[in-house]
Amino acid sequence: MGNLTIKHVRAFVLRGGGADYHDQGDGHWIDDHISTPMSKYPEYRQSRRSFGINVLGTLVVEIEASDGTVGFAVTTGGEPAAYIVEKHLARFIEGARVTDIEKIWDQMYQSTLYYGRKGLVINTISGVDLALWDLLGKIRQEPVHQLLGGAVRDELQFYATGARPDLAQKMGFIGGKMPLHHGPSEGEEGLRKNLEELATMRERVGPDFWLMLDCWMSLDLNYATKLAIGAHEHGLKWIEEALSPDDYWGYAALRNNVPKGMLVTTGEHEATRWGFRMLLEMGCCDIIQPDVGWCGGLTELVKISALADAHNALVVPHGSSVYSYHFVATRHNSPFAEFLMMAPKADEVVPMFHPQLLGEPVPVNGRMRLSALDKPGFGVDLNPDCQLHRPYNR
Ligand SMILES: C[C@H](O)[C@H](O)CC(=O)C(=O)O
Ligand SMILES: [Mg+2]
């Protein structure tokens, strides 16, 4: 097994849902007047698709070993990411040993530093990295959580992200995170509506259920502070991604400004140990939320997590389905996980990356037994009914 090498890497593009989970049809809660950095332009306020959130599509990376075993992963990045994999990164992957994950990561990162570091390039590197872990797990016939050193718990517990925390509560989740609907450009009236929505939900779920607000990078410090203070009386547990991911100084100030007991969370659009070092050392947040498909993959998330642990910060990865479940199972400082409600009305549990993955486990009563993750690699298959397009076939 130690001598197995990588024969081929292939990069495909897939459209609709899945890893590009915002690519949903009309009427879906995830695209219904959500506050975004583009909300200041009225013409882009109603739908995130209107400003192009779904423009890239899903990247599928497939890696084939010399014995014919295939590992794969999905993330966002679409055609430009496929170009980077096939035209640039393939040289570090093909011919390497299947166990060379750390070296391949370093070569991908160092060789793209001049145009990479964050965003699209690190999403692409993440996709390759996850496919390498999947391949190694399939070759060794072990789930990824075992390759990572083994699980520290027998069961994962989840909070749900969606428009209906009240329904999530009935489904057994430990909390509900709602999207914020109105941003600073909708003024005092928008702020009042945001707080009314929270108050209504608090009434429905009672005093103890966790309620959180996801602000998707859309606020300024003043607005975020006012929102946090107003939301305190409705028992808001955390305020998420209130500011631009580049505004480390703003996050540090916000953390000082929020009422005692309220948590500040962020990081789903942050990347690498160096980006998270900024958040942690500057005291920007209480919980970091790396997305394993965007932050540099599993190889990098392990490092980010150790750094967070040394700063007494929790790591609760953003969405990303099986790719984060296998990780969360292995870390003491990841006591719960996120589940994104992808049903259009957030009224039932459906697999997060549907229809792209087959065998994707979902929480039952807000929980998932470790045994649901006991399959080789990440334990999922690519749905053969999804149409793959390989734009840069070499
Ligand atoms: C609901 C948020 O706007 C976003 O679509 C998902 C997200 O940021 C999260 O799950 O966290
Ligand atoms: Mg979020």
mmCIF file of C-alpha atoms and ligand atoms in Angstrom:
data_model
loop_
_atom_site.group_PDB
_atom_site.id
_atom_site.type_symbol
_atom_site.label_atom_id
_atom_site.label_comp_id
_atom_site.label_asym_id
_atom_site.label_seq_id
_atom_site.Cartn_x
_atom_site.Cartn_y
_atom_site.Cartn_z
ATOM 1 C CA MET A 1 0.000 0.000 0.000
ATOM 2 C CA GLY A 2 2.884 2.344 0.844
ATOM 3 C CA ASN A 3 4.054 1.963 -2.745
ATOM 4 C CA LEU A 4 0.756 2.826 -4.379
ATOM 5 C CA THR A 5 1.013 5.916 -6.481
ATOM 6 C CA ILE A 6 -1.473 8.321 -8.010
ATOM 7 C CA LYS A 7 -2.157 7.613 -11.661
ATOM 8 C CA HIS A 8 -4.671 10.318 -12.557
ATOM 9 C CA VAL A 9 -6.381 13.404 -11.207
ATOM 10 C CA ARG A 10 -9.511 14.580 -12.999
ATOM 11 C CA ALA A 11 -11.525 17.739 -12.377
ATOM 12 C CA PHE A 12 -15.206 18.041 -13.282
ATOM 13 C CA VAL A 13 -17.902 20.670 -13.023
ATOM 14 C CA LEU A 14 -21.413 19.950 -11.807
ATOM 15 C CA ARG A 15 -24.372 22.335 -11.742
ATOM 16 C CA GLY A 16 -27.196 22.749 -9.247
ATOM 17 C CA GLY A 17 -27.378 22.288 -5.475
ATOM 18 C CA GLY A 18 -24.795 20.073 -3.864
ATOM 19 C CA ALA A 19 -21.565 21.727 -2.796
ATOM 20 C CA ASP A 20 -22.748 24.959 -4.416
ATOM 21 C CA TYR A 21 -25.625 24.781 -1.984
ATOM 22 C CA HIS A 22 -26.877 28.290 -2.680
ATOM 23 C CA ASP A 23 -27.799 27.252 -6.223
ATOM 24 C CA GLN A 24 -31.437 26.597 -5.367
ATOM 25 C CA GLY A 25 -34.657 27.387 -7.183
ATOM 26 C CA ASP A 26 -37.130 30.189 -6.486
ATOM 27 C CA GLY A 27 -38.897 30.077 -3.158
ATOM 28 C CA HIS A 28 -36.044 28.422 -1.252
ATOM 29 C CA TRP A 29 -35.450 29.983 2.164
ATOM 30 C CA ILE A 30 -31.692 30.199 1.445
ATOM 31 C CA ASP A 31 -32.263 32.730 -1.316
ATOM 32 C CA ASP A 32 -35.095 34.762 0.148
ATOM 33 C CA HIS A 33 -34.095 38.365 0.844
ATOM 34 C CA ILE A 34 -31.068 37.498 2.949
ATOM 35 C CA SER A 35 -28.828 40.311 4.106
ATOM 36 C CA THR A 36 -25.549 40.238 2.144
ATOM 37 C CA PRO A 37 -22.710 42.653 1.349
ATOM 38 C CA MET A 38 -24.593 43.343 -1.939
ATOM 39 C CA SER A 39 -27.847 44.325 -0.203
ATOM 40 C CA LYS A 40 -26.904 47.993 -0.420
ATOM 41 C CA TYR A 41 -27.787 47.704 -4.121
ATOM 42 C CA PRO A 42 -31.591 47.342 -4.163
ATOM 43 C CA GLU A 43 -31.508 45.397 -7.432
ATOM 44 C CA TYR A 44 -29.394 42.663 -5.781
ATOM 45 C CA ARG A 45 -31.272 42.560 -2.475
ATOM 46 C CA GLN A 46 -33.923 39.917 -3.024
ATOM 47 C CA SER A 47 -31.803 37.049 -4.315
ATOM 48 C CA ARG A 48 -28.179 36.042 -3.900
ATOM 49 C CA ARG A 49 -28.337 34.357 -7.294
ATOM 50 C CA SER A 50 -28.995 37.823 -8.766
ATOM 51 C CA PHE A 51 -25.428 38.875 -7.931
ATOM 52 C CA GLY A 52 -23.966 35.540 -9.004
ATOM 53 C CA ILE A 53 -23.581 33.431 -5.867
ATOM 54 C CA ASN A 54 -24.087 30.320 -7.991
ATOM 55 C CA VAL A 55 -21.903 31.419 -10.875
ATOM 56 C CA LEU A 56 -19.040 28.975 -10.278
ATOM 57 C CA GLY A 57 -20.874 25.687 -9.707
ATOM 58 C CA THR A 58 -19.483 22.617 -7.988
ATOM 59 C CA LEU A 59 -15.970 21.276 -8.475
ATOM 60 C CA VAL A 60 -15.601 17.488 -8.387
ATOM 61 C CA VAL A 61 -12.063 16.170 -7.972
ATOM 62 C CA GLU A 62 -11.426 12.513 -8.712
ATOM 63 C CA ILE A 63 -8.084 10.890 -7.905
ATOM 64 C CA GLU A 64 -7.216 7.417 -9.152
ATOM 65 C CA ALA A 65 -4.470 5.280 -7.635
ATOM 66 C CA SER A 66 -2.249 2.825 -9.493
ATOM 67 C CA ASP A 67 -4.427 -0.084 -8.262
ATOM 68 C CA GLY A 68 -7.550 1.534 -9.776
ATOM 69 C CA THR A 69 -9.044 2.774 -6.479
ATOM 70 C CA VAL A 70 -10.742 6.156 -6.901
ATOM 71 C CA GLY A 71 -11.184 8.833 -4.232
ATOM 72 C CA PHE A 72 -13.234 11.933 -4.833
ATOM 73 C CA ALA A 73 -14.536 15.107 -3.220
ATOM 74 C CA VAL A 74 -16.862 17.964 -4.057
ATOM 75 C CA THR A 75 -16.474 21.617 -3.204
ATOM 76 C CA THR A 76 -17.274 24.936 -4.837
ATOM 77 C CA GLY A 77 -15.106 26.528 -7.529
ATOM 78 C CA GLY A 78 -16.507 25.105 -10.767
ATOM 79 C CA GLU A 79 -14.717 25.646 -14.056
ATOM 80 C CA PRO A 80 -11.917 27.990 -12.916
ATOM 81 C CA ALA A 81 -11.091 25.533 -10.151
ATOM 82 C CA ALA A 82 -11.091 22.677 -12.678
ATOM 83 C CA TYR A 83 -8.582 24.670 -14.729
ATOM 84 C CA ILE A 84 -6.294 25.121 -11.712
ATOM 85 C CA VAL A 85 -6.425 21.405 -10.876
ATOM 86 C CA GLU A 86 -5.769 20.153 -14.393
ATOM 87 C CA LYS A 87 -3.327 22.791 -15.645
ATOM 88 C CA HIS A 88 -1.393 23.544 -12.473
ATOM 89 C CA LEU A 89 -1.886 21.226 -9.485
ATOM 90 C CA ALA A 90 -1.924 17.909 -11.376
ATOM 91 C CA ARG A 91 1.882 17.955 -11.611
ATOM 92 C CA PHE A 92 2.169 17.653 -7.797
ATOM 93 C CA ILE A 93 -0.443 14.905 -7.578
ATOM 94 C CA GLU A 94 0.141 12.458 -10.427
ATOM 95 C CA GLY A 95 3.078 10.169 -9.688
ATOM 96 C CA ALA A 96 3.101 10.978 -5.959
ATOM 97 C CA ARG A 97 2.506 8.240 -3.370
ATOM 98 C CA VAL A 98 -1.069 8.028 -2.108
ATOM 99 C CA THR A 99 0.302 8.724 1.377
ATOM 100 C CA ASP A 100 2.035 11.967 0.335
ATOM 101 C CA ILE A 101 -0.874 14.164 1.494
ATOM 102 C CA GLU A 102 1.179 16.624 3.550
ATOM 103 C CA LYS A 103 3.782 17.111 0.823
ATOM 104 C CA ILE A 104 1.185 17.527 -1.913
ATOM 105 C CA TRP A 105 -0.633 20.132 0.220
ATOM 106 C CA ASP A 106 2.556 22.102 0.724
ATOM 107 C CA GLN A 107 3.452 21.994 -2.967
ATOM 108 C CA MET A 108 -0.056 23.082 -4.007
ATOM 109 C CA TYR A 109 -0.045 25.942 -1.510
ATOM 110 C CA GLN A 110 3.517 27.193 -2.088
ATOM 111 C CA SER A 111 3.250 26.992 -5.876
ATOM 112 C CA THR A 112 0.030 29.059 -5.953
ATOM 113 C CA LEU A 113 1.068 31.652 -3.349
ATOM 114 C CA TYR A 114 1.620 34.284 -6.034
ATOM 115 C CA TYR A 115 -2.010 34.137 -7.113
ATOM 116 C CA GLY A 116 -3.682 32.144 -4.360
ATOM 117 C CA ARG A 117 -3.804 32.041 -0.534
ATOM 118 C CA LYS A 118 -7.574 32.445 -0.125
ATOM 119 C CA GLY A 119 -10.868 32.183 -2.010
ATOM 120 C CA LEU A 120 -11.028 30.173 -5.210
ATOM 121 C CA VAL A 121 -7.494 28.787 -5.094
ATOM 122 C CA ILE A 122 -7.724 27.520 -1.538
ATOM 123 C CA ASN A 123 -11.194 26.081 -2.287
ATOM 124 C CA THR A 124 -9.552 24.170 -5.121
ATOM 125 C CA ILE A 125 -6.687 22.955 -2.937
ATOM 126 C CA SER A 126 -9.287 21.904 -0.353
ATOM 127 C CA GLY A 127 -11.128 19.819 -2.956
ATOM 128 C CA VAL A 128 -7.932 18.001 -3.952
ATOM 129 C CA ASP A 129 -6.976 17.468 -0.315
ATOM 130 C CA LEU A 130 -10.374 15.961 0.555
ATOM 131 C CA ALA A 131 -10.188 13.655 -2.461
ATOM 132 C CA LEU A 132 -6.735 12.480 -1.277
ATOM 133 C CA TRP A 133 -8.114 11.640 2.185
ATOM 134 C CA ASP A 134 -11.052 9.834 0.593
ATOM 135 C CA LEU A 135 -8.657 7.847 -1.587
ATOM 136 C CA LEU A 136 -6.424 6.873 1.326
ATOM 137 C CA GLY A 137 -9.453 5.776 3.362
ATOM 138 C CA LYS A 138 -10.757 3.689 0.489
ATOM 139 C CA ILE A 139 -7.356 2.065 -0.046
ATOM 140 C CA ARG A 140 -6.978 1.293 3.652
ATOM 141 C CA GLN A 141 -10.664 0.380 3.995
ATOM 142 C CA GLU A 142 -10.965 2.783 6.920
ATOM 143 C CA PRO A 143 -13.218 5.771 7.512
ATOM 144 C CA VAL A 144 -11.453 9.132 7.472
ATOM 145 C CA HIS A 145 -12.186 9.709 11.167
ATOM 146 C CA GLN A 146 -9.985 6.705 11.942
ATOM 147 C CA LEU A 147 -7.184 8.008 9.720
ATOM 148 C CA LEU A 148 -7.363 11.241 11.747
ATOM 149 C CA GLY A 149 -6.550 9.433 14.977
ATOM 150 C CA GLY A 150 -9.958 8.118 15.933
ATOM 151 C CA ALA A 151 -13.237 9.438 17.227
ATOM 152 C CA VAL A 152 -13.552 10.999 20.684
ATOM 153 C CA ARG A 153 -17.323 10.497 20.826
ATOM 154 C CA ASP A 154 -19.864 7.902 19.713
ATOM 155 C CA GLU A 155 -22.450 10.393 18.593
ATOM 156 C CA LEU A 156 -22.480 13.855 17.010
ATOM 157 C CA GLN A 157 -25.073 16.437 17.947
ATOM 158 C CA PHE A 158 -26.254 19.151 15.610
ATOM 159 C CA TYR A 159 -27.768 22.574 15.454
ATOM 160 C CA ALA A 160 -29.755 23.394 12.334
ATOM 161 C CA THR A 161 -29.353 26.364 10.012
ATOM 162 C CA GLY A 162 -32.522 27.440 8.280
ATOM 163 C CA ALA A 163 -35.565 29.640 8.325
ATOM 164 C CA ARG A 164 -37.488 27.522 10.865
ATOM 165 C CA PRO A 165 -35.700 26.911 14.170
ATOM 166 C CA ASP A 166 -39.131 26.105 15.640
ATOM 167 C CA LEU A 167 -39.400 23.101 13.322
ATOM 168 C CA ALA A 168 -35.749 22.210 13.904
ATOM 169 C CA GLN A 169 -36.503 22.081 17.623
ATOM 170 C CA LYS A 170 -39.269 19.542 16.995
ATOM 171 C CA MET A 171 -36.834 17.522 14.885
ATOM 172 C CA GLY A 172 -34.454 17.206 17.854
ATOM 173 C CA PHE A 173 -31.748 19.725 16.985
ATOM 174 C CA ILE A 174 -29.998 21.542 19.847
ATOM 175 C CA GLY A 175 -30.442 24.975 18.304
ATOM 176 C CA GLY A 176 -31.445 26.934 15.247
ATOM 177 C CA LYS A 177 -29.522 29.532 13.278
ATOM 178 C CA MET A 178 -31.532 31.870 11.108
ATOM 179 C CA PRO A 179 -30.348 34.045 8.265
ATOM 180 C CA LEU A 180 -30.578 37.766 8.921
ATOM 181 C CA HIS A 181 -32.979 39.283 6.409
ATOM 182 C CA HIS A 182 -32.328 43.021 6.561
ATOM 183 C CA GLY A 183 -29.032 44.868 6.456
ATOM 184 C CA PRO A 184 -27.900 48.389 7.302
ATOM 185 C CA SER A 185 -29.224 49.826 4.029
ATOM 186 C CA GLU A 186 -32.765 48.975 5.171
ATOM 187 C CA GLY A 187 -32.293 51.312 8.109
ATOM 188 C CA GLU A 188 -34.090 51.372 11.455
ATOM 189 C CA GLU A 189 -37.163 49.708 9.994
ATOM 190 C CA GLY A 190 -35.069 46.757 8.808
ATOM 191 C CA LEU A 191 -33.422 46.518 12.225
ATOM 192 C CA ARG A 192 -36.839 46.476 13.867
ATOM 193 C CA LYS A 193 -37.994 43.706 11.510
ATOM 194 C CA ASN A 194 -34.872 41.651 12.268
ATOM 195 C CA LEU A 195 -35.523 41.915 15.998
ATOM 196 C CA GLU A 196 -39.234 41.156 15.563
ATOM 197 C CA GLU A 197 -38.409 37.976 13.634
ATOM 198 C CA LEU A 198 -36.084 36.922 16.417
ATOM 199 C CA ALA A 199 -38.659 37.751 19.088
ATOM 200 C CA THR A 200 -41.330 35.732 17.260
ATOM 201 C CA MET A 201 -39.025 32.758 16.993
ATOM 202 C CA ARG A 202 -38.084 33.029 20.666
ATOM 203 C CA GLU A 203 -41.758 32.922 21.562
ATOM 204 C CA ARG A 204 -42.201 29.774 19.503
ATOM 205 C CA VAL A 205 -39.199 27.870 20.837
ATOM 206 C CA GLY A 206 -39.303 28.893 24.486
ATOM 207 C CA PRO A 207 -36.463 30.257 26.629
ATOM 208 C CA ASP A 208 -33.879 27.469 26.445
ATOM 209 C CA PHE A 209 -33.482 26.559 22.804
ATOM 210 C CA TRP A 210 -30.369 28.076 21.190
ATOM 211 C CA LEU A 211 -31.119 30.790 18.644
ATOM 212 C CA MET A 212 -28.410 32.325 16.471
ATOM 213 C CA LEU A 213 -28.285 34.866 13.651
ATOM 214 C CA ASP A 214 -26.132 34.472 10.545
ATOM 215 C CA CYS A 215 -25.314 37.894 9.096
ATOM 216 C CA TRP A 216 -23.265 36.612 6.128
ATOM 217 C CA MET A 217 -20.615 39.405 6.153
ATOM 218 C CA SER A 218 -23.277 42.078 5.627
ATOM 219 C CA LEU A 219 -23.132 44.497 8.579
ATOM 220 C CA ASP A 220 -20.959 47.317 9.841
ATOM 221 C CA LEU A 221 -19.694 47.539 13.401
ATOM 222 C CA ASN A 222 -22.304 50.046 14.524
ATOM 223 C CA TYR A 223 -25.238 48.068 13.115
ATOM 224 C CA ALA A 224 -23.868 44.758 14.396
ATOM 225 C CA THR A 225 -23.490 46.254 17.880
ATOM 226 C CA LYS A 226 -27.062 47.601 17.856
ATOM 227 C CA LEU A 227 -28.372 44.258 16.600
ATOM 228 C CA ALA A 228 -26.472 42.341 19.282
ATOM 229 C CA ILE A 229 -27.729 44.630 22.061
ATOM 230 C CA GLY A 230 -31.327 44.441 20.787
ATOM 231 C CA ALA A 231 -31.109 40.673 20.332
ATOM 232 C CA HIS A 232 -29.805 40.072 23.845
ATOM 233 C CA GLU A 233 -33.245 40.354 25.430
ATOM 234 C CA HIS A 234 -34.401 37.599 23.056
ATOM 235 C CA GLY A 235 -31.610 35.328 24.216
ATOM 236 C CA LEU A 236 -29.454 35.327 21.076
ATOM 237 C CA LYS A 237 -26.679 32.781 21.628
ATOM 238 C CA TRP A 238 -24.329 34.014 18.931
ATOM 239 C CA ILE A 239 -24.013 36.602 16.212
ATOM 240 C CA GLU A 240 -22.327 35.062 13.179
ATOM 241 C CA GLU A 241 -20.156 36.534 10.461
ATOM 242 C CA ALA A 242 -21.430 40.027 11.134
ATOM 243 C CA LEU A 243 -18.629 41.819 9.268
ATOM 244 C CA SER A 244 -16.390 41.452 6.245
ATOM 245 C CA PRO A 245 -13.924 38.570 6.701
ATOM 246 C CA ASP A 246 -11.129 41.106 6.126
ATOM 247 C CA ASP A 247 -12.201 43.289 9.061
ATOM 248 C CA TYR A 248 -10.288 41.599 11.898
ATOM 249 C CA TRP A 249 -10.221 44.909 13.788
ATOM 250 C CA GLY A 250 -14.003 45.232 13.523
ATOM 251 C CA TYR A 251 -14.514 41.720 14.880
ATOM 252 C CA ALA A 252 -12.211 42.415 17.824
ATOM 253 C CA ALA A 253 -14.240 45.574 18.594
ATOM 254 C CA LEU A 254 -17.558 43.756 18.156
ATOM 255 C CA ARG A 255 -16.491 41.077 20.600
ATOM 256 C CA ASN A 256 -15.940 43.835 23.155
ATOM 257 C CA ASN A 257 -19.257 45.481 22.330
ATOM 258 C CA VAL A 258 -21.667 42.529 22.485
ATOM 259 C CA PRO A 259 -23.577 41.964 25.738
ATOM 260 C CA LYS A 260 -21.889 39.656 28.232
ATOM 261 C CA GLY A 261 -22.648 36.023 27.459
ATOM 262 C CA MET A 262 -23.337 36.518 23.751
ATOM 263 C CA LEU A 263 -20.811 34.776 21.506
ATOM 264 C CA VAL A 264 -19.226 36.161 18.360
ATOM 265 C CA THR A 265 -18.547 33.574 15.658
ATOM 266 C CA THR A 266 -16.948 33.755 12.234
ATOM 267 C CA GLY A 267 -14.515 32.108 9.848
ATOM 268 C CA GLU A 268 -16.470 30.293 7.164
ATOM 269 C CA HIS A 269 -14.834 32.555 4.571
ATOM 270 C CA GLU A 270 -11.414 32.499 6.262
ATOM 271 C CA ALA A 271 -8.634 30.175 5.173
ATOM 272 C CA THR A 272 -5.440 28.496 6.341
ATOM 273 C CA ARG A 273 -3.674 28.496 9.704
ATOM 274 C CA TRP A 274 -2.425 32.012 8.973
ATOM 275 C CA GLY A 275 -5.895 33.471 8.424
ATOM 276 C CA PHE A 276 -7.241 31.793 11.549
ATOM 277 C CA ARG A 277 -4.188 32.920 13.494
ATOM 278 C CA MET A 278 -5.314 36.487 12.795
ATOM 279 C CA LEU A 279 -8.817 35.759 14.124
ATOM 280 C CA LEU A 280 -7.520 33.969 17.205
ATOM 281 C CA GLU A 281 -4.651 36.248 18.169
ATOM 282 C CA MET A 282 -6.703 39.386 17.632
ATOM 283 C CA GLY A 283 -9.464 38.020 19.865
ATOM 284 C CA CYS A 284 -12.042 38.290 17.083
ATOM 285 C CA CYS A 285 -14.410 35.510 18.104
ATOM 286 C CA ASP A 286 -15.382 32.763 20.511
ATOM 287 C CA ILE A 287 -16.061 30.051 17.938
ATOM 288 C CA ILE A 288 -14.302 29.644 14.616
ATOM 289 C CA GLN A 289 -16.271 28.117 11.749
ATOM 290 C CA PRO A 290 -13.885 26.952 9.024
ATOM 291 C CA ASP A 291 -15.450 25.226 6.055
ATOM 292 C CA VAL A 292 -13.302 22.163 5.364
ATOM 293 C CA GLY A 293 -14.041 22.456 1.651
ATOM 294 C CA TRP A 294 -12.818 26.055 1.569
ATOM 295 C CA CYS A 295 -10.227 26.604 4.336
ATOM 296 C CA GLY A 296 -7.506 24.359 2.915
ATOM 297 C CA GLY A 297 -9.066 20.922 3.399
ATOM 298 C CA LEU A 298 -8.677 18.438 6.204
ATOM 299 C CA THR A 299 -4.883 18.635 6.271
ATOM 300 C CA GLU A 300 -5.140 22.338 7.074
ATOM 301 C CA LEU A 301 -8.179 22.068 9.346
ATOM 302 C CA VAL A 302 -6.227 19.803 11.706
ATOM 303 C CA LYS A 303 -3.674 22.609 12.134
ATOM 304 C CA ILE A 304 -6.304 25.317 12.456
ATOM 305 C CA SER A 305 -8.055 23.271 15.118
ATOM 306 C CA ALA A 306 -4.895 22.774 17.189
ATOM 307 C CA LEU A 307 -4.250 26.509 17.041
ATOM 308 C CA ALA A 308 -7.825 27.207 18.164
ATOM 309 C CA ASP A 309 -7.531 24.742 21.015
ATOM 310 C CA ALA A 310 -4.458 26.555 22.314
ATOM 311 C CA HIS A 311 -6.540 29.765 22.279
ATOM 312 C CA ASN A 312 -9.469 28.113 24.116
ATOM 313 C CA ALA A 313 -11.675 28.569 21.066
ATOM 314 C CA LEU A 314 -14.184 26.041 19.790
ATOM 315 C CA VAL A 315 -14.139 24.855 16.182
ATOM 316 C CA VAL A 316 -17.608 24.278 14.764
ATOM 317 C CA PRO A 317 -17.091 23.838 11.042
ATOM 318 C CA HIS A 318 -19.402 25.459 8.572
ATOM 319 C CA GLY A 319 -21.795 23.027 6.810
ATOM 320 C CA SER A 320 -19.888 20.741 4.430
ATOM 321 C CA SER A 321 -21.609 17.474 5.372
ATOM 322 C CA VAL A 322 -19.474 14.310 5.640
ATOM 323 C CA TYR A 323 -16.295 16.294 5.150
ATOM 324 C CA SER A 324 -16.811 18.007 8.488
ATOM 325 C CA TYR A 325 -18.616 15.163 10.309
ATOM 326 C CA HIS A 326 -15.522 12.932 10.101
ATOM 327 C CA PHE A 327 -13.462 15.766 11.535
ATOM 328 C CA VAL A 328 -15.849 16.834 14.312
ATOM 329 C CA ALA A 329 -16.006 13.240 15.566
ATOM 330 C CA THR A 330 -12.268 13.354 16.311
ATOM 331 C CA ARG A 331 -11.898 16.666 18.190
ATOM 332 C CA HIS A 332 -12.620 17.567 21.801
ATOM 333 C CA ASN A 333 -12.930 21.235 20.904
ATOM 334 C CA SER A 334 -15.673 20.542 18.335
ATOM 335 C CA PRO A 335 -18.511 19.548 20.672
ATOM 336 C CA PHE A 336 -21.308 19.900 18.109
ATOM 337 C CA ALA A 337 -21.786 20.344 14.369
ATOM 338 C CA GLU A 338 -23.850 22.339 11.905
ATOM 339 C CA PHE A 339 -26.562 20.891 9.711
ATOM 340 C CA LEU A 340 -27.866 23.054 6.874
ATOM 341 C CA MET A 341 -31.549 22.504 6.233
ATOM 342 C CA MET A 342 -31.684 22.229 2.466
ATOM 343 C CA ALA A 343 -35.427 21.530 2.198
ATOM 344 C CA PRO A 344 -36.868 24.664 0.538
ATOM 345 C CA LYS A 345 -39.123 25.411 3.528
ATOM 346 C CA ALA A 346 -36.645 24.050 6.107
ATOM 347 C CA ASP A 347 -39.388 21.695 7.219
ATOM 348 C CA GLU A 348 -37.635 18.347 6.808
ATOM 349 C CA VAL A 349 -34.170 16.869 7.010
ATOM 350 C CA VAL A 350 -32.723 16.153 3.568
ATOM 351 C CA PRO A 351 -29.089 15.337 2.714
ATOM 352 C CA MET A 352 -27.080 18.543 2.519
ATOM 353 C CA PHE A 353 -25.315 17.859 -0.774
ATOM 354 C CA HIS A 354 -28.270 16.228 -2.491
ATOM 355 C CA PRO A 355 -28.384 15.233 -5.341
ATOM 356 C CA GLN A 356 -24.611 14.991 -5.800
ATOM 357 C CA LEU A 357 -23.712 12.454 -3.132
ATOM 358 C CA LEU A 358 -25.155 9.005 -2.555
ATOM 359 C CA GLY A 359 -25.078 7.474 0.920
ATOM 360 C CA GLU A 360 -24.820 10.879 2.625
ATOM 361 C CA PRO A 361 -25.850 10.384 6.271
ATOM 362 C CA VAL A 362 -28.243 12.821 7.962
ATOM 363 C CA PRO A 363 -28.975 13.509 11.632
ATOM 364 C CA VAL A 364 -31.846 11.635 13.209
ATOM 365 C CA ASN A 365 -33.370 13.466 16.180
ATOM 366 C CA GLY A 366 -30.583 16.013 15.778
ATOM 367 C CA ARG A 367 -27.956 13.331 16.289
ATOM 368 C CA MET A 368 -25.756 11.020 14.273
ATOM 369 C CA ARG A 369 -24.247 7.803 15.550
ATOM 370 C CA LEU A 370 -20.581 7.321 14.689
ATOM 371 C CA SER A 371 -21.588 4.053 13.053
ATOM 372 C CA ALA A 372 -23.237 6.143 10.290
ATOM 373 C CA LEU A 373 -19.685 7.209 9.381
ATOM 374 C CA ASP A 374 -18.102 3.763 9.483
ATOM 375 C CA LYS A 375 -17.471 3.320 5.775
ATOM 376 C CA PRO A 376 -14.144 3.633 3.924
ATOM 377 C CA GLY A 377 -13.028 7.182 3.117
ATOM 378 C CA PHE A 378 -15.795 9.728 3.584
ATOM 379 C CA GLY A 379 -18.302 6.936 2.970
ATOM 380 C CA VAL A 380 -20.159 8.541 0.071
ATOM 381 C CA ASP A 381 -20.365 7.967 -3.696
ATOM 382 C CA LEU A 382 -20.886 10.371 -6.523
ATOM 383 C CA ASN A 383 -24.409 10.093 -7.881
ATOM 384 C CA PRO A 384 -24.048 8.624 -11.391
ATOM 385 C CA ASP A 385 -27.240 10.441 -12.425
ATOM 386 C CA CYS A 386 -25.480 13.810 -12.079
ATOM 387 C CA GLN A 387 -23.967 15.048 -15.307
ATOM 388 C CA LEU A 388 -20.242 15.622 -14.988
ATOM 389 C CA HIS A 389 -18.468 17.939 -17.393
ATOM 390 C CA ARG A 390 -14.667 17.825 -17.717
ATOM 391 C CA PRO A 391 -13.735 21.127 -19.354
ATOM 392 C CA TYR A 392 -9.945 20.718 -19.330
ATOM 393 C CA ASN A 393 -9.426 17.053 -20.190
ATOM 394 C CA ARG A 394 -5.669 16.667 -20.705
HETATM 395 C C1 LIG B 1 -27.700 31.046 5.871
HETATM 396 C C2 LIG B 1 -26.445 31.736 5.465
HETATM 397 O O1 LIG B 1 -26.740 32.953 4.854
HETATM 398 C C3 LIG B 1 -25.595 30.888 4.533
HETATM 399 O O2 LIG B 1 -26.331 30.577 3.387
HETATM 400 C C4 LIG B 1 -25.109 29.635 5.180
HETATM 401 C C5 LIG B 1 -24.141 29.922 6.265
HETATM 402 O O3 LIG B 1 -23.470 30.923 6.269
HETATM 403 C C6 LIG B 1 -24.020 28.982 7.381
HETATM 404 O O4 LIG B 1 -24.558 27.888 7.297
HETATM 405 O O5 LIG B 1 -23.360 29.332 8.333
HETATM 406 MG MG MG B 2 -22.605 31.263 8.316
#
